[in-house]
Coordinates of C-alpha atoms in Angstrom, one line a residue:
Chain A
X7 CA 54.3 53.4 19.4
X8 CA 57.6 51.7 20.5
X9 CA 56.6 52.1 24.3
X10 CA 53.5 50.1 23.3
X11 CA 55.1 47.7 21.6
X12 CA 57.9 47.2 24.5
X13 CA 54.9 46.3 26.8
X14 CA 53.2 43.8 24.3
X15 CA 56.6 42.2 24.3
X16 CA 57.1 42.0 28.0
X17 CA 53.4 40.5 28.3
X18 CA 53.6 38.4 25.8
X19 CA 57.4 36.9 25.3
X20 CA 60.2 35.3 26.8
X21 CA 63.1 36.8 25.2
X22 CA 66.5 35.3 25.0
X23 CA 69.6 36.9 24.7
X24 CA 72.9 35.9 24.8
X25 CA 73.7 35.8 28.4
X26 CA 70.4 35.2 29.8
X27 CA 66.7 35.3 29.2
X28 CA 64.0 38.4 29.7
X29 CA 60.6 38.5 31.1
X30 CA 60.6 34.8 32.4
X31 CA 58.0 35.4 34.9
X32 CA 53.9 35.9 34.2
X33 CA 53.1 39.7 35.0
X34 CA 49.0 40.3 33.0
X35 CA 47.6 40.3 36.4
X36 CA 45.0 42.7 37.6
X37 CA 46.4 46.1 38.1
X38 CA 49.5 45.7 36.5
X39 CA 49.0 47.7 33.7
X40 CA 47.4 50.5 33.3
X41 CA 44.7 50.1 30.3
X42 CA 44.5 46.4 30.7
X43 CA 41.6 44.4 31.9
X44 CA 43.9 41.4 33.5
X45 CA 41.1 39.9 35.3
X46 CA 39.9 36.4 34.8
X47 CA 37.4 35.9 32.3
X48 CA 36.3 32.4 31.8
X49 CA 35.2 33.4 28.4
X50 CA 37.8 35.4 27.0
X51 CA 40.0 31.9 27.8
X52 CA 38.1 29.5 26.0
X53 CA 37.7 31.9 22.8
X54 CA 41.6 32.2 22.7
X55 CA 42.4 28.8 24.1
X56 CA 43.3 25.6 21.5
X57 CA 44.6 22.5 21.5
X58 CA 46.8 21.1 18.4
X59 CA 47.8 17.2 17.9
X60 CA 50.6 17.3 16.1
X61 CA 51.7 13.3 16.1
X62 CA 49.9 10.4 17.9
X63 CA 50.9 6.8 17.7
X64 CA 50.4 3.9 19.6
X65 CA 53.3 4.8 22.7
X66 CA 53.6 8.8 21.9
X67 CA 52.2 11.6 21.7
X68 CA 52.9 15.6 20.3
X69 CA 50.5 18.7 20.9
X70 CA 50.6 22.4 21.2
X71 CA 48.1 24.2 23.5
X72 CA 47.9 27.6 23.0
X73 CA 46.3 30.4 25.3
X74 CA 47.5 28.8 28.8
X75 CA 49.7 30.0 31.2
X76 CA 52.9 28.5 32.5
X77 CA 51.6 27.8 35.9
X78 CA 49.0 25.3 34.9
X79 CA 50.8 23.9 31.6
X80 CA 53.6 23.2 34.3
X81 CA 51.2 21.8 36.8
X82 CA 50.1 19.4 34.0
X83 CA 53.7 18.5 33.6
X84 CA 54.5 17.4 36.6
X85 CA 51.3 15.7 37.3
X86 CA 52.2 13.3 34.1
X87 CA 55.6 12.4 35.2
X88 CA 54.6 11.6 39.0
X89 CA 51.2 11.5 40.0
X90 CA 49.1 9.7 37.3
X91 CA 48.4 6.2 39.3
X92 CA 49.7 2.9 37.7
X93 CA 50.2 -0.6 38.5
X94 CA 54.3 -1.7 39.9
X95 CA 55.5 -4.3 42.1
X96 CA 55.5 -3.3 45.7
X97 CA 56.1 -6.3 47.7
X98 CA 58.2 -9.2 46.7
X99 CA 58.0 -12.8 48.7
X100 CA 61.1 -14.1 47.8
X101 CA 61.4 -17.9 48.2
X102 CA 64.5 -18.9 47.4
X103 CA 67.2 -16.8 45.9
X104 CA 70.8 -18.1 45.1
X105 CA 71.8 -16.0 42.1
X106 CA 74.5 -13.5 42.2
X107 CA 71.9 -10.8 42.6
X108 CA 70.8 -9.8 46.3
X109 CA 67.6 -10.2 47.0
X110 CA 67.2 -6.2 47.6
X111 CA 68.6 -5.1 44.4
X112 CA 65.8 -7.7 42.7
X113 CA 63.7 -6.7 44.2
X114 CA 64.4 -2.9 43.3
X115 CA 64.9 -3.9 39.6
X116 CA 61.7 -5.8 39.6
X117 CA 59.6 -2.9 40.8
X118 CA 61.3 -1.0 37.8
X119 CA 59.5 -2.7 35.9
X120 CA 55.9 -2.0 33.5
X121 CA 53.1 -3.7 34.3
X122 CA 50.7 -3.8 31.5
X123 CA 47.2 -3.5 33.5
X124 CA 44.8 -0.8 33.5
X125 CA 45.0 1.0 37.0
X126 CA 41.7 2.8 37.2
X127 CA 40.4 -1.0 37.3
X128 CA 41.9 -1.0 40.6
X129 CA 41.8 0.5 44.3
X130 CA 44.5 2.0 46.1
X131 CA 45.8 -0.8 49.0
X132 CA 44.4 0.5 52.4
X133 CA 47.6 1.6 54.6
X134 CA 48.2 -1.1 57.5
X135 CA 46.7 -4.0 54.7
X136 CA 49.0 -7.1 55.0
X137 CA 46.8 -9.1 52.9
X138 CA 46.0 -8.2 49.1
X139 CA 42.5 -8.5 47.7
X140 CA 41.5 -8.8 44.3
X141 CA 40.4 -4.9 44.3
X142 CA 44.0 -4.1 45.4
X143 CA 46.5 -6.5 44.2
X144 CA 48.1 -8.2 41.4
X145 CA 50.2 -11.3 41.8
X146 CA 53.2 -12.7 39.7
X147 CA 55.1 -15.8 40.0
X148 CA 58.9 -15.8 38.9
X149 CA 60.4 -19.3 39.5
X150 CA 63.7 -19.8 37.0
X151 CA 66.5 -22.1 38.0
X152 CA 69.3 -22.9 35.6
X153 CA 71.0 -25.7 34.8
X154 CA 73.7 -27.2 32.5
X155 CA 73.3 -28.6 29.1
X156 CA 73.7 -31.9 28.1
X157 CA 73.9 -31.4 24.4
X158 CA 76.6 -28.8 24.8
X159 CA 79.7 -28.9 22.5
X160 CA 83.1 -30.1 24.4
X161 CA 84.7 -27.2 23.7
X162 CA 82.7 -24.4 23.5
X163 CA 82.1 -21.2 25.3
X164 CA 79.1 -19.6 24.5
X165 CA 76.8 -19.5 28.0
X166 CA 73.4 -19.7 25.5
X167 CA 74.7 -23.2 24.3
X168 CA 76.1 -24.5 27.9
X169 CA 73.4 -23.6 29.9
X170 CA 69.7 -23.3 29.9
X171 CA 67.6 -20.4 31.5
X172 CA 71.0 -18.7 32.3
X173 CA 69.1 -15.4 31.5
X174 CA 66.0 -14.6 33.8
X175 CA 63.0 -12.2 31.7
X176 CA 60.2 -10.8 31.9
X177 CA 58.7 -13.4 29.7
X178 CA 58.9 -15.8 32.8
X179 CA 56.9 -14.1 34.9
X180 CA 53.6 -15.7 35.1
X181 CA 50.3 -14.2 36.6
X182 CA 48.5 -15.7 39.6
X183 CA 44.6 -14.3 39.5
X184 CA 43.2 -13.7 42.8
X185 CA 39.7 -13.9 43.1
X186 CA 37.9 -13.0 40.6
X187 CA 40.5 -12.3 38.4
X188 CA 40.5 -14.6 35.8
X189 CA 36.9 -14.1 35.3
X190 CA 37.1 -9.9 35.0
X191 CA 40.6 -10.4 32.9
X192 CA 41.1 -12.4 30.0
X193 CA 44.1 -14.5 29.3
X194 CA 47.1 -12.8 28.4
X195 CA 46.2 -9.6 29.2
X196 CA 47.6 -8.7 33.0
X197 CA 51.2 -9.1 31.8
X198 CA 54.3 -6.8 31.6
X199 CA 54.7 -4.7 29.2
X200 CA 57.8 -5.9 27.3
X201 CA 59.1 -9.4 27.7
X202 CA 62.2 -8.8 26.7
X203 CA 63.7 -7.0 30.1
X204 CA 66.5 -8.9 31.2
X205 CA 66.2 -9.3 35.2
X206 CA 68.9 -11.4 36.1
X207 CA 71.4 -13.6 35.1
X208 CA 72.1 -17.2 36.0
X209 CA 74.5 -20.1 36.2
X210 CA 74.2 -23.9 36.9
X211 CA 73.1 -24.5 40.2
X212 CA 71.2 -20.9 40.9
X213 CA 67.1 -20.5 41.1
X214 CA 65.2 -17.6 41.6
X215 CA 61.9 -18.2 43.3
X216 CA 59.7 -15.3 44.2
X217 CA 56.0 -14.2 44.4
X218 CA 55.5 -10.5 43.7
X219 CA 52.8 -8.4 44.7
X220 CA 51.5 -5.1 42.7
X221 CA 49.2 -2.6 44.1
X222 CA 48.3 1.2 42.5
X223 CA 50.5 3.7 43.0
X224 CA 51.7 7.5 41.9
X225 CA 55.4 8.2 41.4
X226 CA 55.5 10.9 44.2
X227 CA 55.1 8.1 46.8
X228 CA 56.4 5.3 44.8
X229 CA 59.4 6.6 42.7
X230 CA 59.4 3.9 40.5
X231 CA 55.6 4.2 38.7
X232 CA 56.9 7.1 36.5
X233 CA 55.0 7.2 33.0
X234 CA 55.7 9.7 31.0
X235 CA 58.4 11.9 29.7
X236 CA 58.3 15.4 28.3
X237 CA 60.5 17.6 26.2
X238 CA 62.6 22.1 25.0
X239 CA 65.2 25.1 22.4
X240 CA 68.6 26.8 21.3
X241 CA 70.3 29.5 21.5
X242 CA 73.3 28.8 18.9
X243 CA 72.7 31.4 16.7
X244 CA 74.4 33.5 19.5
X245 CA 77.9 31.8 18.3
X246 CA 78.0 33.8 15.1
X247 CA 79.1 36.8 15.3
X248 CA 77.3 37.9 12.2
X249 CA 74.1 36.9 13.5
X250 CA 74.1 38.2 16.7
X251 CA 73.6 41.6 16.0
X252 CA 70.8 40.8 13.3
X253 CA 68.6 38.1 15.4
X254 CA 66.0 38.3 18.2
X255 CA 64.8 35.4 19.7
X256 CA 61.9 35.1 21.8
X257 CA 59.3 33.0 22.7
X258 CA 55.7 33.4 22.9
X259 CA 54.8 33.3 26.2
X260 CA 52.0 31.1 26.2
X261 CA 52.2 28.4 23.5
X262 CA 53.6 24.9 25.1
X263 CA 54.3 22.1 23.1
X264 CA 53.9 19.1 24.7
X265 CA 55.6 15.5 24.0
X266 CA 54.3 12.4 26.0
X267 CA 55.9 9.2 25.8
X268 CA 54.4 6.5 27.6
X269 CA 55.5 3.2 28.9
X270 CA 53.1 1.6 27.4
X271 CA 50.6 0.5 30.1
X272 CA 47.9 3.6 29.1
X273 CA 48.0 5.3 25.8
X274 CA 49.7 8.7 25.9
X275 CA 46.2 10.3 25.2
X276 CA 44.9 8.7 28.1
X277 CA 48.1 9.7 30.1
X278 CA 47.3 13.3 29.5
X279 CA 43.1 12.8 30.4
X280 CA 43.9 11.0 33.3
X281 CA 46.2 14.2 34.8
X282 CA 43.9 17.1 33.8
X283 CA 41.1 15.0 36.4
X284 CA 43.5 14.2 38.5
X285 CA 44.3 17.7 39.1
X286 CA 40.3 18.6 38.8
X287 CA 40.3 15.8 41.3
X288 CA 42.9 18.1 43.5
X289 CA 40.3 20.9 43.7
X290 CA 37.5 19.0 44.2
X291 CA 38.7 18.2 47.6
X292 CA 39.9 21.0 48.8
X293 CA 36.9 22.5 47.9
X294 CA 34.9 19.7 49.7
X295 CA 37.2 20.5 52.6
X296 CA 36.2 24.0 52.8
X297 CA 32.2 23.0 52.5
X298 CA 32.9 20.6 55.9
X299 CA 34.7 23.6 57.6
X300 CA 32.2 26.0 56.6
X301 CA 29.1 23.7 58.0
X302 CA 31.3 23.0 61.7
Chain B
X13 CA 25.8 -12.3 42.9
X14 CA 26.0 -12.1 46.2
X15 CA 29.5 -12.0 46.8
X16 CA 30.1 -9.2 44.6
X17 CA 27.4 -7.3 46.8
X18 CA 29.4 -8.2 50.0
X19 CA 32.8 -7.0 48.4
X20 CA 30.7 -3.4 47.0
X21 CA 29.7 -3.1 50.3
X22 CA 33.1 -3.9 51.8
X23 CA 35.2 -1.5 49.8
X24 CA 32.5 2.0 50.2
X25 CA 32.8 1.1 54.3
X26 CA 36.4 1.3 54.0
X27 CA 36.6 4.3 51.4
X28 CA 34.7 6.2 53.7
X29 CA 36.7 5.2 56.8
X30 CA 39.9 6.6 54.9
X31 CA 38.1 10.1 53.8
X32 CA 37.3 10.5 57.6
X33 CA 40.9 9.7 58.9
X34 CA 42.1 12.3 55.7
X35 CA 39.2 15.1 56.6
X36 CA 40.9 16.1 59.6
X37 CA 44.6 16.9 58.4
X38 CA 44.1 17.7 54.5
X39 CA 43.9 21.9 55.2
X40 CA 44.4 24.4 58.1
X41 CA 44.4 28.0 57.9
X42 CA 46.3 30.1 60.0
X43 CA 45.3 33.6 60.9
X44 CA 47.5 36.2 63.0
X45 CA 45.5 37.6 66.1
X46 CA 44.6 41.0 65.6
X47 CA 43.5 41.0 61.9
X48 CA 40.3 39.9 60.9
X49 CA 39.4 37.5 58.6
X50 CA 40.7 39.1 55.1
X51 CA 44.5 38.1 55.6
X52 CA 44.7 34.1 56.1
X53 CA 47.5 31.6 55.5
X54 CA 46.1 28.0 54.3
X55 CA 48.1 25.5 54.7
X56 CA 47.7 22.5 52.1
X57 CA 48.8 19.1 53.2
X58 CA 49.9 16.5 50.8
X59 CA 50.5 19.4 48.3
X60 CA 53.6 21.0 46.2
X61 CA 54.1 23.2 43.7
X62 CA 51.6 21.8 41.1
X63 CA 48.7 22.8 42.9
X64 CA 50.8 25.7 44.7
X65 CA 51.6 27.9 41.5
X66 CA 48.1 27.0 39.3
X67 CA 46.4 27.9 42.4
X68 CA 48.2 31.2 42.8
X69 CA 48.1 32.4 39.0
X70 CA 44.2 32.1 39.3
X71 CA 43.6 33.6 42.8
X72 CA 46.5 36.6 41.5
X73 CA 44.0 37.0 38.3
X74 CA 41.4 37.9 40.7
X75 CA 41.4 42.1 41.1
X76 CA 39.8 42.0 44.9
X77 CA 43.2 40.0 46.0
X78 CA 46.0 42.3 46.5
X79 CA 48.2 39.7 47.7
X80 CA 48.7 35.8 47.0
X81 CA 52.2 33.9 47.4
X82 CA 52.8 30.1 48.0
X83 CA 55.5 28.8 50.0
X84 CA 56.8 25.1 50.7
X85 CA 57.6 24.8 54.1
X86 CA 60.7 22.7 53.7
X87 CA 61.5 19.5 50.9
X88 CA 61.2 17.2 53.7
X89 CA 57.5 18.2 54.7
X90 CA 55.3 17.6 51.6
X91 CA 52.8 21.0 52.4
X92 CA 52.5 23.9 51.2
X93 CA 51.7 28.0 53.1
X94 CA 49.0 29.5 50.3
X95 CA 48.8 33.5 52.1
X96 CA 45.8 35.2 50.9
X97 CA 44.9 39.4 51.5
X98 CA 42.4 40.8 49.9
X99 CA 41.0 44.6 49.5
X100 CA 38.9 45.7 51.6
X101 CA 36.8 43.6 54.3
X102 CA 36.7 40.7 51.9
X103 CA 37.0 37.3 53.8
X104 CA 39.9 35.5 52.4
X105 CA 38.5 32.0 51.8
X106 CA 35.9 33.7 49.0
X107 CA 38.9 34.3 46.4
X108 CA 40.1 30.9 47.9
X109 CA 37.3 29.0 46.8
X110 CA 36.5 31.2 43.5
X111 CA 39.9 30.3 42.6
X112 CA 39.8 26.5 43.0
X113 CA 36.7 27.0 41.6
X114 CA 38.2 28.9 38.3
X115 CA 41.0 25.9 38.1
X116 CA 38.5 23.3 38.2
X117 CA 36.7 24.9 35.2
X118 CA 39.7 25.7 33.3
X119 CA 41.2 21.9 33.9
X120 CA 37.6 20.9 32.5
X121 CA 37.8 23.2 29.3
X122 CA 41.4 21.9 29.1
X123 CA 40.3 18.5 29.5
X124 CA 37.2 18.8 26.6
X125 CA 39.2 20.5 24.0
X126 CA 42.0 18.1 24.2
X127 CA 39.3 14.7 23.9
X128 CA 38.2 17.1 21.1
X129 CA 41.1 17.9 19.4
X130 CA 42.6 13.5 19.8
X131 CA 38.6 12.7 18.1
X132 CA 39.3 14.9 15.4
X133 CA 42.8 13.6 14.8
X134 CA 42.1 10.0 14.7
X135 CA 39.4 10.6 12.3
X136 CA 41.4 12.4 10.3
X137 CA 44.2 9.9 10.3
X138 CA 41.0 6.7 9.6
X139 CA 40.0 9.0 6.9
X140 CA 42.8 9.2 5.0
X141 CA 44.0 5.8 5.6
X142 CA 40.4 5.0 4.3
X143 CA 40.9 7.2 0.9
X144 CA 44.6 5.6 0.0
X145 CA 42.9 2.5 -0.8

């Protein structure tokens, strides 16, 4: 009885005790035991796998799925955080540029930045392309320059009543359609996604003047297009002394709980469609690969 | 009209011109000389850990394999070793292909369950919102 009990729990939890946790790793593979069936069974999977929604709204996003291993729930993790494509500033064409902030670090902090636009609307850049096309490419001015203000009080000190445009946003960023761009997009919508981010800052005297280019990108080649974040548990109960000797916690091994937070250019639930093909999409080539070797 | 024909046309030449240059260098497999073909390394290109380790689990669930590890080569490099040996005179590229195979289906289970499971949330949520009034 207890011995079968000891190997349900070491198939099916993650127990943690106080100085460290037990059974981390997967072990229900063929063989393994005897008097399991570990094979895979397509069938078996889908009867015991589910997914529950916890919480959605309009910029996050909570669900369990149960009956998955840690391998591909992990897989999915990672493929949300740096390889679901979106759209960033790559190239920046800077004009003129005589704020305290060098042209570099702009042009890092402007590629930081959201850009509300769909990306599966758009084409990766070919590598060796100087030129963007409207397949490829979206283009934003940012031309600020600040200067002093007349109507200012003598004596006062407060840089939003001496100057004007002292403070560079994303709110002056302004899109310039290529192509056929303003016909496929209407107004208003190819903008960034907050217009509040403060960019830069500005005295009397300074101007920025740049043209920026974005293309598609994932985060594993461009670190900046990240999207998503996702969340874990605690062990505190280990502090008391009266506890200790009473509890047992553990974890079932194969229940995630998933909590997507988006940056707003795609919908979390979108977010989490768009990894589950791209990872189908990860397959599907090197399965095409191995049909080509095969026919050689 | 016709200049959207001329860019369609543009953009599937150059698609296919990048799948070519990507065909030669997007998998390898390695095999020792003196065994035959049921012990093969693969090596991925352009691949880490999140294909390495779903990849493994599914091949590992398979009983003919009786041995499947992943290994990246080094940070720098982004590729991955996959080492396949199976029972028996097996060739190693069938669990290879069964399993990519297996995760494709999975993913698309994964995939329908969870469209699912958002529908039947946000019908809930309209419903409800519908019923306070």
């Amino acid at each position: 009885m207890a011995a079968a009990q000891a190997v349900e729990e070491m198939r099916s939890r993650v127990v943690l005790e106080e100085f460290g946790v037990r059974n981390v790793h997967t072990t229900d593979f063929p063989g393994n035991y005897s008097g399991y069936d570990d094979a895979w069974d397509q069938d078996r999977f889908e009867k015991n796998f589910r997914v529950d929604v916890v919480h959605m709204d309009e910029n996050s996003l909570e669900f369990d799925m149960v009956g998955i291993d840690a391998a591909i729930a992990n897989a999915f993790r990672r493929i949300l955080l740096a390889e679901v494509p979106t759209m960033a500033v790559e190239k920046v064409l800077v004009y003129n540029n005589t704020s305290i902030v060098q042209d570099e670090i702009l042009a890092h902090r402007l590629g930081l930045i959201p850009i509300h636009a769909d990306p599966r609307l758009f084409e990766y850049r070919n590598q060796g392309e100087e030129e963007g096309t409207e397949i490829d490419t979206l283009q934003f001015r940012l031309q600020v320059r600040c200067t002093r203000n007349p109507h200012a009080a003598k004596d006062s000190s407060d840089p939003n009543e001496l100057y004007v445009n002292h403070k560079v946003y994303t709110r002056h960023m302004t899109w310039v359609p290529l192509g056929n761009q303003a016909d496929l997009f209407p107004e208003g919508t190819i903008r960034p996604v907050h217009d509040d981010i403060l960019i830069a800052q500005l005295r009397p005297g300074q101007e920025i003047d740049l043209l920026m280019q974005c293309v598609k990108g994932i985060g594993k080649k461009v670190a900046r297009v990240a999207n998503p974040r996702l969340d874990t548990f605690s062990r505190e109960v280990f502090r008391n002394e009266k506890l200790k000797k009473v509890v047992r916690l553990a974890r079932v091994r194969d229940h995630y709980i998933f909590s997507v937070e988006s940056t707003g250019v795609l919908p979390p639930e979108v977010l989490v469609s768009e990894a589950i093909k791209v990872l189908m999409g990860k397959c599907r080539r090197f399965l095409d690969e191995l049909d080509a070797v095969q026919m050689d | 009209m016709e200049e959207d024909q001329e860019l369609e046309r543009k953009i599937s030449g150059l698609k296919t011109q990048m799948a070519e240059g990507e065909r030669k260098t997007a998998l390898e497999m390695v095999q020792a000389a003196g065994t035959d073909r049921h012990c093969v390394t693969f090596v991925l290109h352009e691949e880490d850990h999140t294909l390495g380790n779903s990849l493994r689990y599914m091949i590992m669930k398979n009983p003919e394999v009786e041995f499947c590890g992943y290994t990246t080569t080094h940070p720098s490099e982004s590729k991955i070793n996959l080492r396949i040996q199976t029972r028996g005179a097996l060739p190693a590229v069938e669990p290879f292909q069964r399993g990519l195979t297996e995760l494709m289906n999975v993913c698309q289970h994964v995939l329908d369950k969870f469209e699912a499971s958002i529908k039947e949330y946000k019908d809930h949520k309209a419903g409800r919102k519908e019923s306070t009034f």
